[in-house]
Short mmCIF file of C-alpha atoms in Angstrom, two decimals:
data_model
loop_
_atom_site.label_atom_id
_atom_site.label_comp_id
_atom_site.label_asym_id
_atom_site.label_seq_id
_atom_site.Cartn_x
_atom_site.Cartn_y
_atom_site.Cartn_z
CA MET A 1 16.60 -63.06 36.84
CA THR A 2 17.75 -62.80 33.24
CA THR A 3 17.48 -59.75 31.06
CA SER A 4 17.15 -59.69 27.34
CA PRO A 5 20.10 -58.19 25.49
CA SER A 6 19.68 -54.57 24.47
CA ARG A 7 19.02 -53.91 20.82
CA THR A 8 21.72 -52.21 18.80
CA PRO A 9 20.98 -48.86 17.09
CA ALA A 10 20.96 -50.60 13.74
CA GLU A 11 18.35 -53.08 14.94
CA ALA A 12 16.28 -50.36 16.61
CA SER A 13 16.13 -48.16 13.51
CA PRO A 14 13.25 -48.81 11.09
CA ARG A 15 13.96 -50.80 7.99
CA PRO A 16 14.23 -48.85 4.75
CA GLN A 17 11.04 -48.76 2.76
CA PRO A 18 11.16 -50.89 -0.41
CA ALA A 19 11.23 -49.02 -3.68
CA ALA A 20 7.94 -50.59 -4.78
CA ASP A 21 6.17 -49.30 -1.69
CA GLY A 22 7.58 -45.84 -2.36
CA LEU A 23 6.21 -45.88 -5.90
CA VAL A 24 2.82 -47.04 -4.68
CA SER A 25 2.71 -44.28 -2.07
CA ALA A 26 3.68 -41.67 -4.67
CA ALA A 27 1.02 -42.96 -7.06
CA ARG A 28 -1.63 -42.83 -4.33
CA ARG A 29 -0.60 -39.33 -3.39
CA ASN A 30 -0.75 -38.15 -7.01
CA LEU A 31 -4.14 -39.79 -7.50
CA ARG A 32 -5.45 -38.04 -4.40
CA GLU A 33 -4.16 -34.71 -5.70
CA ILE A 34 -5.74 -35.34 -9.11
CA ALA A 35 -9.06 -36.25 -7.52
CA GLN A 36 -8.85 -33.16 -5.32
CA GLY A 37 -8.23 -30.98 -8.36
CA LEU A 38 -11.11 -32.52 -10.32
CA CYS A 39 -13.57 -32.16 -7.45
CA HIS A 40 -12.59 -28.72 -6.19
CA PRO A 41 -12.12 -25.76 -8.58
CA SER A 42 -8.91 -23.78 -8.14
CA HIS A 43 -10.65 -20.40 -8.53
CA PRO A 44 -13.66 -18.67 -6.94
CA PRO A 45 -16.92 -18.75 -8.90
CA VAL A 46 -16.40 -15.42 -10.64
CA PRO A 47 -16.08 -14.73 -14.38
CA PRO A 48 -12.62 -14.09 -15.86
CA LEU A 49 -13.14 -10.33 -16.35
CA ALA A 50 -14.91 -9.60 -13.06
CA ASN A 51 -12.30 -6.98 -12.09
CA ALA A 52 -12.34 -5.12 -15.41
CA SER A 53 -12.79 -1.37 -15.19
CA LYS A 54 -15.44 -1.14 -17.92
CA ARG A 55 -18.87 -2.68 -17.52
CA TRP A 56 -19.07 -4.15 -21.02
CA ARG A 57 -15.92 -6.14 -20.34
CA ARG A 58 -17.36 -7.52 -17.13
CA LEU A 59 -20.51 -8.57 -19.01
CA LEU A 60 -18.63 -10.06 -21.98
CA PRO A 61 -18.19 -13.61 -20.51
CA TYR A 62 -21.92 -13.84 -19.79
CA VAL A 63 -22.75 -12.66 -23.30
CA VAL A 64 -20.45 -15.32 -24.79
CA VAL A 65 -21.88 -18.25 -22.80
CA ILE A 66 -25.46 -17.17 -23.48
CA ALA A 67 -24.69 -16.97 -27.20
CA LEU A 68 -23.06 -20.43 -27.14
CA THR A 69 -26.01 -21.95 -25.33
CA ALA A 70 -28.53 -20.30 -27.64
CA LEU A 71 -26.58 -21.64 -30.63
CA PHE A 72 -25.94 -25.23 -29.55
CA LEU A 73 -29.35 -26.03 -28.05
CA PRO A 74 -31.28 -25.97 -31.35
CA VAL A 75 -28.37 -27.24 -33.44
CA THR A 76 -27.75 -30.26 -31.20
CA LEU A 77 -31.46 -31.11 -31.07
CA ASN A 78 -31.78 -30.86 -34.83
CA VAL A 79 -28.72 -33.05 -35.51
CA LEU A 80 -29.73 -35.76 -33.04
CA ALA A 81 -33.35 -35.89 -34.12
CA ASN A 82 -33.08 -35.40 -37.88
CA GLU A 83 -29.66 -36.77 -38.87
CA TYR A 84 -29.14 -39.56 -36.33
CA GLY A 85 -32.84 -40.48 -36.00
CA VAL A 86 -33.08 -40.24 -32.20
CA ASN A 87 -36.68 -39.90 -30.99
CA ASP A 88 -37.71 -36.41 -29.97
CA ALA A 89 -38.00 -36.97 -26.21
CA LEU A 90 -34.61 -38.64 -25.87
CA ALA A 91 -32.99 -36.14 -28.23
CA GLY A 92 -34.40 -33.26 -26.18
CA LEU A 93 -33.10 -34.79 -22.93
CA LEU A 94 -29.62 -35.33 -24.37
CA THR A 95 -29.61 -31.80 -25.84
CA VAL A 96 -30.39 -30.19 -22.50
CA ALA A 97 -27.71 -32.25 -20.72
CA GLN A 98 -25.06 -31.54 -23.36
CA ALA A 99 -25.74 -27.87 -24.21
CA ALA A 100 -27.51 -26.19 -21.27
CA PRO A 101 -24.48 -26.45 -18.90
CA LEU A 102 -22.59 -24.18 -21.29
CA LEU A 103 -24.16 -21.37 -19.28
CA MET A 104 -21.80 -22.33 -16.43
CA LEU A 105 -18.61 -21.84 -18.41
CA ALA A 106 -18.25 -18.20 -17.32
CA HIS A 107 -17.92 -18.97 -13.61
CA ARG A 108 -17.91 -22.76 -13.05
CA PRO A 109 -16.28 -24.49 -16.06
CA LEU A 110 -15.16 -27.56 -14.09
CA GLN A 111 -18.67 -28.22 -12.79
CA ALA A 112 -20.01 -27.76 -16.32
CA TRP A 113 -17.55 -30.41 -17.53
CA TRP A 114 -18.79 -32.85 -14.89
CA ILE A 115 -22.27 -32.57 -16.45
CA ILE A 116 -21.39 -32.37 -20.14
CA PHE A 117 -18.76 -35.14 -20.21
CA PRO A 118 -21.04 -37.91 -18.85
CA ALA A 119 -23.88 -36.63 -21.02
CA ASP A 120 -21.67 -36.87 -24.12
CA VAL A 121 -20.61 -40.42 -23.24
CA VAL A 122 -24.22 -41.46 -22.66
CA GLY A 123 -25.20 -39.79 -25.92
CA ALA A 124 -22.48 -41.77 -27.76
CA LEU A 125 -23.79 -45.04 -26.29
CA VAL A 126 -27.35 -44.10 -27.26
CA LEU A 127 -26.27 -43.46 -30.85
CA LEU A 128 -24.95 -47.04 -31.07
CA GLY A 129 -28.57 -48.18 -31.21
CA TYR A 130 -29.31 -46.06 -34.26
CA PRO A 131 -27.97 -46.46 -37.78
CA ALA A 132 -25.14 -44.06 -38.55
CA PRO A 133 -25.99 -41.37 -41.11
CA LEU A 134 -24.09 -41.30 -44.36
CA GLN A 135 -21.98 -38.25 -43.44
CA GLY A 136 -22.24 -38.64 -39.66
CA ILE A 137 -19.38 -39.27 -37.25
CA TRP A 138 -19.34 -41.24 -34.03
CA PRO A 139 -18.98 -41.22 -31.02
CA TRP A 140 -19.01 -37.40 -31.05
CA PRO A 141 -21.53 -35.74 -33.39
CA PRO A 142 -20.38 -32.37 -34.76
CA PRO A 143 -22.34 -30.14 -32.29
CA THR A 144 -21.20 -32.29 -29.36
CA LEU A 145 -17.57 -32.19 -30.50
CA ILE A 146 -17.51 -28.41 -31.03
CA SER A 147 -19.29 -27.55 -27.78
CA TYR A 148 -16.96 -29.89 -25.88
CA CYS A 149 -13.99 -27.98 -27.32
CA PHE A 150 -15.35 -24.79 -25.73
CA VAL A 151 -15.67 -26.64 -22.43
CA MET A 152 -12.10 -27.90 -22.69
CA LEU A 153 -10.77 -24.44 -23.47
CA ALA A 154 -12.64 -22.92 -20.51
CA VAL A 155 -11.24 -25.58 -18.16
CA ALA A 156 -7.70 -25.02 -19.43
CA LEU A 157 -8.03 -21.26 -18.97
CA ARG A 158 -9.35 -21.41 -15.41
CA GLU A 159 -7.92 -24.55 -13.81
CA THR A 160 -4.39 -25.70 -13.02
CA ARG A 161 -2.24 -27.57 -15.50
CA ARG A 162 -2.67 -30.83 -13.57
CA THR A 163 -6.47 -30.55 -13.64
CA ALA A 164 -6.58 -29.66 -17.33
CA ILE A 165 -4.36 -32.61 -18.23
CA SER A 166 -6.52 -34.89 -16.07
CA VAL A 167 -9.66 -33.75 -17.88
CA TRP A 168 -7.97 -34.35 -21.23
CA ALA A 169 -6.80 -37.80 -20.10
CA LEU A 170 -10.32 -38.82 -19.08
CA THR A 171 -11.59 -37.57 -22.44
CA ALA A 172 -8.95 -39.60 -24.28
CA VAL A 173 -9.73 -42.74 -22.23
CA ALA A 174 -13.46 -42.40 -22.92
CA SER A 175 -12.75 -41.95 -26.64
CA LEU A 176 -10.52 -45.04 -26.66
CA VAL A 177 -13.11 -47.19 -24.88
CA LEU A 178 -15.84 -46.07 -27.25
CA HIS A 179 -13.54 -46.73 -30.20
CA LEU A 180 -12.97 -50.31 -29.00
CA THR A 181 -16.75 -50.71 -28.66
CA ALA A 182 -17.44 -49.97 -32.31
CA ALA A 183 -14.21 -49.47 -34.18
CA ASP A 184 -15.87 -49.76 -37.60
CA ARG A 185 -17.79 -46.50 -37.21
CA SER A 186 -15.49 -44.56 -34.88
CA ASN A 187 -13.63 -41.28 -35.28
CA ALA A 188 -12.68 -41.21 -31.61
CA ALA A 189 -9.16 -39.83 -32.11
CA LEU A 190 -10.45 -36.50 -33.41
CA LEU A 191 -11.66 -35.07 -30.08
CA PRO A 192 -8.53 -35.95 -28.02
CA ALA A 193 -6.29 -34.43 -30.68
CA ILE A 194 -8.21 -31.15 -30.75
CA CYS A 195 -8.49 -31.05 -26.96
CA ALA A 196 -4.74 -31.57 -26.56
CA LEU A 197 -4.12 -28.47 -28.66
CA LEU A 198 -6.71 -26.50 -26.65
CA VAL A 199 -5.10 -27.58 -23.38
CA VAL A 200 -1.75 -26.25 -24.55
CA ILE A 201 -3.25 -22.94 -25.74
CA GLY A 202 -5.29 -22.47 -22.57
CA ALA A 203 -2.35 -23.33 -20.30
CA VAL A 204 -0.09 -20.86 -22.10
CA ILE A 205 -2.67 -18.07 -21.86
CA ARG A 206 -3.42 -18.83 -18.21
CA GLU A 207 0.22 -19.02 -17.13
CA ARG A 208 1.00 -15.82 -19.03
CA GLY A 209 -1.84 -14.08 -17.20
CA ASP A 210 -0.60 -15.43 -13.86
CA ALA A 211 2.91 -14.19 -14.63
CA GLN A 212 1.62 -10.73 -15.52
CA ARG A 213 -0.46 -10.65 -12.33
CA ARG A 214 2.52 -11.66 -10.19
CA LEU A 215 4.66 -9.05 -11.97
CA ALA A 216 2.06 -6.36 -11.24
CA GLU A 217 2.01 -7.41 -7.58
CA GLN A 218 5.79 -7.25 -7.40
CA GLU A 219 5.78 -3.82 -9.03
CA THR A 220 3.25 -2.64 -6.45
CA ILE A 221 5.41 -4.00 -3.63
CA SER A 222 8.52 -2.44 -5.17
CA GLU A 223 6.76 0.90 -5.50
CA ALA A 224 5.73 0.79 -1.84
CA GLU A 225 9.26 -0.14 -0.80
CA ARG A 226 10.67 2.65 -2.98
CA ALA A 227 8.30 5.16 -1.39
CA GLN A 228 9.27 3.97 2.10
CA ARG A 229 12.98 4.15 1.25
CA THR A 230 12.52 7.65 -0.16
CA LEU A 231 10.73 8.71 3.01
CA LEU A 232 13.50 7.34 5.23
CA GLU A 233 16.22 8.96 3.11
CA GLU A 234 14.43 12.30 3.26
CA ARG A 235 13.99 12.06 7.00
CA ALA A 236 17.68 11.29 7.41
CA ARG A 237 18.54 14.29 5.24
CA ILE A 238 16.28 16.53 7.31
CA ALA A 239 17.79 15.15 10.51
CA ARG A 240 21.29 15.98 9.26
CA GLU A 241 20.24 19.53 8.47
CA LEU A 242 18.39 19.84 11.77
CA HIS A 243 21.57 18.78 13.54
CA ASP A 244 23.27 21.96 12.34
CA VAL A 245 20.41 24.07 13.67
CA VAL A 246 20.24 22.43 17.09
CA ALA A 247 24.03 22.15 17.40
CA HIS A 248 24.35 25.91 16.93
CA HIS A 249 21.97 26.62 19.80
CA MET A 250 23.56 23.99 22.03
CA SER A 251 26.99 25.47 21.34
CA VAL A 252 25.71 28.91 22.33
CA ILE A 253 24.31 27.46 25.56
CA THR A 254 27.64 25.81 26.33
CA VAL A 255 29.64 28.98 25.72
CA GLN A 256 27.24 31.10 27.78
CA ALA A 257 27.25 28.63 30.67
CA ASP A 258 31.06 28.35 30.66
CA SER A 259 31.61 32.11 30.50
CA ALA A 260 28.90 33.15 32.97
CA PRO A 261 31.16 32.92 36.08
CA TYR A 262 33.68 35.18 34.37
CA ARG A 263 31.16 37.66 33.00
CA ILE A 264 29.09 37.95 36.17
CA SER A 265 30.98 38.80 39.33
CA GLY A 266 29.93 37.78 42.81
CA LEU A 267 28.16 34.57 41.85
CA PRO A 268 27.57 32.18 44.77
CA ASP A 269 29.10 28.71 44.63
CA GLU A 270 25.67 27.12 44.01
CA ALA A 271 25.19 29.26 40.87
CA ARG A 272 28.67 28.41 39.59
CA GLU A 273 27.96 24.69 40.06
CA GLU A 274 24.62 25.12 38.26
CA PHE A 275 26.31 26.79 35.28
CA GLU A 276 28.91 24.01 35.18
CA ALA A 277 26.14 21.40 35.19
CA ILE A 278 24.36 23.23 32.34
CA ALA A 279 27.57 23.36 30.29
CA ALA A 280 28.28 19.66 30.95
CA SER A 281 24.76 18.67 29.90
CA ALA A 282 25.05 20.74 26.72
CA ARG A 283 28.38 19.10 25.81
CA GLU A 284 26.91 15.65 26.45
CA SER A 285 23.94 16.47 24.22
CA LEU A 286 26.27 17.64 21.44
CA THR A 287 28.26 14.40 21.75
CA GLU A 288 25.09 12.28 21.45
CA MET A 289 23.95 14.31 18.45
CA ARG A 290 27.27 13.76 16.69
CA ARG A 291 26.97 10.02 17.32
CA LEU A 292 23.48 10.05 15.86
CA LEU A 293 24.69 12.03 12.86
CA THR A 294 27.42 9.43 12.28
CA VAL A 295 24.73 6.75 12.08
CA LEU A 296 22.64 8.83 9.69
CA ARG A 297 25.65 9.41 7.43
CA ASN A 298 26.01 5.69 6.80
CA ASP A 299 27.04 6.25 3.19
CA GLY A 300 30.42 7.63 4.20
CA THR A 301 29.71 11.17 2.99
CA GLU A 302 30.88 14.22 4.87
CA GLY A 303 28.61 16.98 6.02
CA GLU A 304 28.44 20.29 4.27
CA ARG A 305 30.89 22.90 5.51
CA ALA A 306 28.71 25.89 4.59
CA PRO A 307 25.91 27.04 6.91
CA GLN A 308 22.39 25.86 6.15
CA PRO A 309 20.61 28.21 3.70
CA GLY A 310 17.59 30.26 4.67
CA LEU A 311 15.19 32.89 3.39
CA ASP A 312 18.03 35.35 2.92
CA ARG A 313 19.31 33.21 0.04
CA LEU A 314 16.01 32.95 -1.85
CA GLN A 315 17.04 35.75 -4.19
CA GLN A 316 20.18 33.84 -5.20
CA LEU A 317 18.14 30.67 -5.68
CA VAL A 318 15.61 32.35 -7.97
CA GLU A 319 18.34 34.10 -9.97
CA ALA A 320 20.13 30.80 -10.51
CA THR A 321 16.84 29.27 -11.68
CA VAL A 322 16.34 32.13 -14.17
CA ARG A 323 19.84 31.61 -15.53
CA ALA A 324 18.94 27.94 -16.03
CA GLY A 325 16.17 29.01 -18.44
CA LEU A 326 13.11 29.07 -16.17
CA PRO A 327 11.36 32.48 -15.95
CA ALA A 328 10.68 33.09 -12.26
CA GLU A 329 9.54 35.96 -10.07
CA LEU A 330 10.15 36.45 -6.34
CA SER A 331 8.04 38.41 -3.90
CA VAL A 332 9.37 38.78 -0.36
CA PRO A 333 8.38 41.53 2.13
CA ALA A 334 11.05 44.00 3.13
CA ARG A 335 10.94 42.90 6.73
CA LEU A 336 9.97 39.56 8.20
CA PRO A 337 9.47 38.75 11.87
CA ASP A 338 11.97 36.57 13.67
CA VAL A 339 11.88 33.20 11.95
CA PRO A 340 13.06 30.08 13.83
CA GLN A 341 16.04 28.51 12.17
CA ALA A 342 14.21 25.22 11.50
CA VAL A 343 11.41 27.12 9.75
CA ASP A 344 13.97 29.22 7.90
CA VAL A 345 15.73 26.15 6.49
CA SER A 346 12.44 24.35 5.74
CA ALA A 347 11.04 27.34 3.80
CA TYR A 348 14.18 27.56 1.66
CA ARG A 349 14.17 23.82 0.95
CA ILE A 350 10.47 23.84 0.00
CA VAL A 351 11.07 26.59 -2.56
CA GLN A 352 14.16 24.77 -3.82
CA GLU A 353 12.27 21.48 -4.32
CA ALA A 354 9.30 23.24 -5.94
CA LEU A 355 11.51 25.04 -8.46
CA ALA A 356 13.37 21.80 -9.21
CA ASN A 357 10.04 20.07 -9.91
CA VAL A 358 9.03 22.86 -12.33
CA VAL A 359 12.34 22.47 -14.18
CA ARG A 360 11.81 18.69 -14.42
CA HIS A 361 8.13 18.51 -15.32
CA ALA A 362 7.21 21.91 -16.86
CA PRO A 363 10.36 23.40 -18.40
CA GLY A 364 9.92 27.00 -19.48
CA ALA A 365 6.79 27.66 -17.43
CA LEU A 366 6.49 31.06 -15.74
CA THR A 367 6.86 30.55 -11.98
CA ARG A 368 6.00 32.92 -9.14
CA VAL A 369 7.50 32.53 -5.66
CA SER A 370 6.07 34.53 -2.79
CA VAL A 371 6.79 34.58 0.95
CA ALA A 372 4.49 36.34 3.42
CA SER A 373 3.87 36.42 7.16
CA ASP A 374 0.96 37.40 9.39
CA GLY A 375 3.08 37.40 12.55
CA ALA A 376 2.05 33.89 13.63
CA HIS A 377 2.68 31.90 10.44
CA LEU A 378 5.00 32.05 7.46
CA THR A 379 3.32 31.34 4.11
CA VAL A 380 5.40 30.06 1.20
CA LEU A 381 3.69 29.91 -2.21
CA VAL A 382 5.16 28.59 -5.47
CA VAL A 383 2.86 28.66 -8.52
CA ASN A 384 3.85 27.80 -12.07
CA ASP A 385 1.88 28.20 -15.27
CA ARG A 386 1.54 25.65 -18.02
CA ALA A 387 4.64 25.26 -20.16
CA VAL A 388 4.41 27.83 -22.96
CA ARG A 389 6.28 25.63 -25.41
CA PRO A 390 5.07 22.17 -26.44
CA VAL A 391 8.14 20.46 -25.13
CA SER A 392 8.49 17.13 -23.42
CA PRO A 393 9.26 17.24 -19.69
CA LEU A 394 12.83 16.48 -18.76
CA GLU A 395 11.59 13.70 -16.48
CA THR A 396 8.31 11.88 -16.99
CA THR A 397 8.58 10.12 -13.62
CA GLY A 398 10.26 11.77 -10.68
CA THR A 399 12.16 10.19 -7.84
CA GLY A 400 9.49 11.17 -5.35
CA HIS A 401 11.90 13.11 -3.14
CA GLY A 402 10.33 16.51 -3.95
CA LEU A 403 6.84 16.21 -2.47
CA VAL A 404 8.02 13.73 0.17
CA GLY A 405 10.67 16.19 1.33
CA MET A 406 8.16 19.04 1.46
CA ARG A 407 5.69 17.02 3.52
CA GLU A 408 8.36 15.91 5.97
CA ARG A 409 9.70 19.42 6.45
CA VAL A 410 6.20 20.81 7.00
CA ARG A 411 5.51 18.01 9.47
CA LEU A 412 8.76 18.84 11.27
CA THR A 413 7.63 22.41 11.93
CA GLY A 414 3.98 21.54 12.63
CA GLY A 415 2.65 23.36 9.56
CA THR A 416 0.40 22.45 6.66
CA LEU A 417 1.09 21.77 2.97
CA ASP A 418 -1.28 22.05 0.02
CA THR A 419 -0.17 20.85 -3.43
CA GLY A 420 -2.06 20.11 -6.61
CA PRO A 421 -2.66 20.99 -10.27
CA LEU A 422 -4.45 24.14 -11.35
CA PRO A 423 -7.33 24.36 -13.85
CA ASP A 424 -5.13 26.11 -16.42
CA GLY A 425 -2.58 23.31 -16.43
CA GLY A 426 -0.15 24.75 -13.89
CA PHE A 427 0.76 23.55 -10.42
CA ARG A 428 0.60 25.06 -6.95
CA VAL A 429 2.64 24.45 -3.80
CA ALA A 430 1.51 26.28 -0.65
CA ALA A 431 3.13 25.77 2.75
CA ARG A 432 2.03 27.40 6.00
CA LEU A 433 4.67 27.19 8.74
CA PRO A 434 4.15 28.35 12.33
CA LEU A 435 6.61 30.90 13.69
CA THR A 436 6.13 29.71 17.27
CA PRO A 437 6.86 26.19 18.52
CA VAL A 438 3.85 23.87 18.28
CA THR A 439 3.19 21.90 21.46
CA SER A 440 1.09 18.76 21.31
CA LYS A 441 -1.89 18.74 23.63
CA ALA A 442 -2.46 15.77 25.86
CA PRO A 443 -5.74 13.99 25.22
CA GLU A 444 -8.43 14.98 27.65
CA ASP A 445 -10.01 12.33 29.80
CA SER A 446 -13.50 11.53 28.75
#
């Protein structure tokens, strides 16, 4: 039994496609894309100014197309019937086919072209059977030529560059064919020349609008990313400050657990082992917190050496603000209940951010800072008046850290925050922070 020799890889591989076949395939593909563009509009059937904020702008495209239709219907009928001598019935039919579709230019310009272009060609062929007027032009009478320019401009403004060029090319081909039909009475080159200019103008306007729209989208995305980055940076900052608070308490637990066997005599061995386990767990927790803090300080900066500020330093903060040129008043009760350290730091930072915002956006405005407590909550209120001097704010657009930081600190403590402008032109920041830990309730089964 004989076997056929195996084919070599070179023989098994397909032969390279000839260059001519490649050109034919590319031409077919481009023709399919052109046909697709001519048959399917690239935009939804809505007018150009559908998203405008004012109603008169949204209605403007409809007003324009109604005015064009009302103008070209009688003018086209009059020119065809009186100047070119077309009988009334045929002139009326051609007028409706050539001018009525102008109503579609606001939302469906490509479909309007599919009606007007064949009607104009048929009208040019009909005019061959009538004597040309002394001042008349052919194949495009003046009303037909001008109305077709509006159609061409609408197509160039709404469709892609490929589709607009395809429409112009078909117009030029039709003009050339009609010119060859009756060259002695033809001005066929006029319409393609004008349409070429309109295609360029429409494409420039359309692409400029697309670029502005894409730029606005990118700015929106960038703004969202900037807000998210600000939020993450503020949370990292709060976490670094919270580390100092929690680390202090964990250190106290460690020292108390380590020293308990020496401070309390007669402890059983089980109690000593329990204190050792508590101290070991506290040390392990401190180690994990330091590792987390190292990750949060990814910019290579060192932590602050001074203790975190609290309500006891509000007087210094307000005095420093007054020295900076901002009139401020502070109202704090003589005695406050025990304030958790996280709430203490958060209250100070909220006042600090609020005063910084007044300096940035309302320099010179009288500001009142008050702190009060009802035993269960701590209320922090910062209210500033309108700037007394007509000066420009130091910053017209802030970084966003101020209000973001306040919200995150209030969320950390389980409180509430209310911010907003006042009727007299000032601004108000009110935070309500609980003095007892807030525990989340488990959802009840329905």
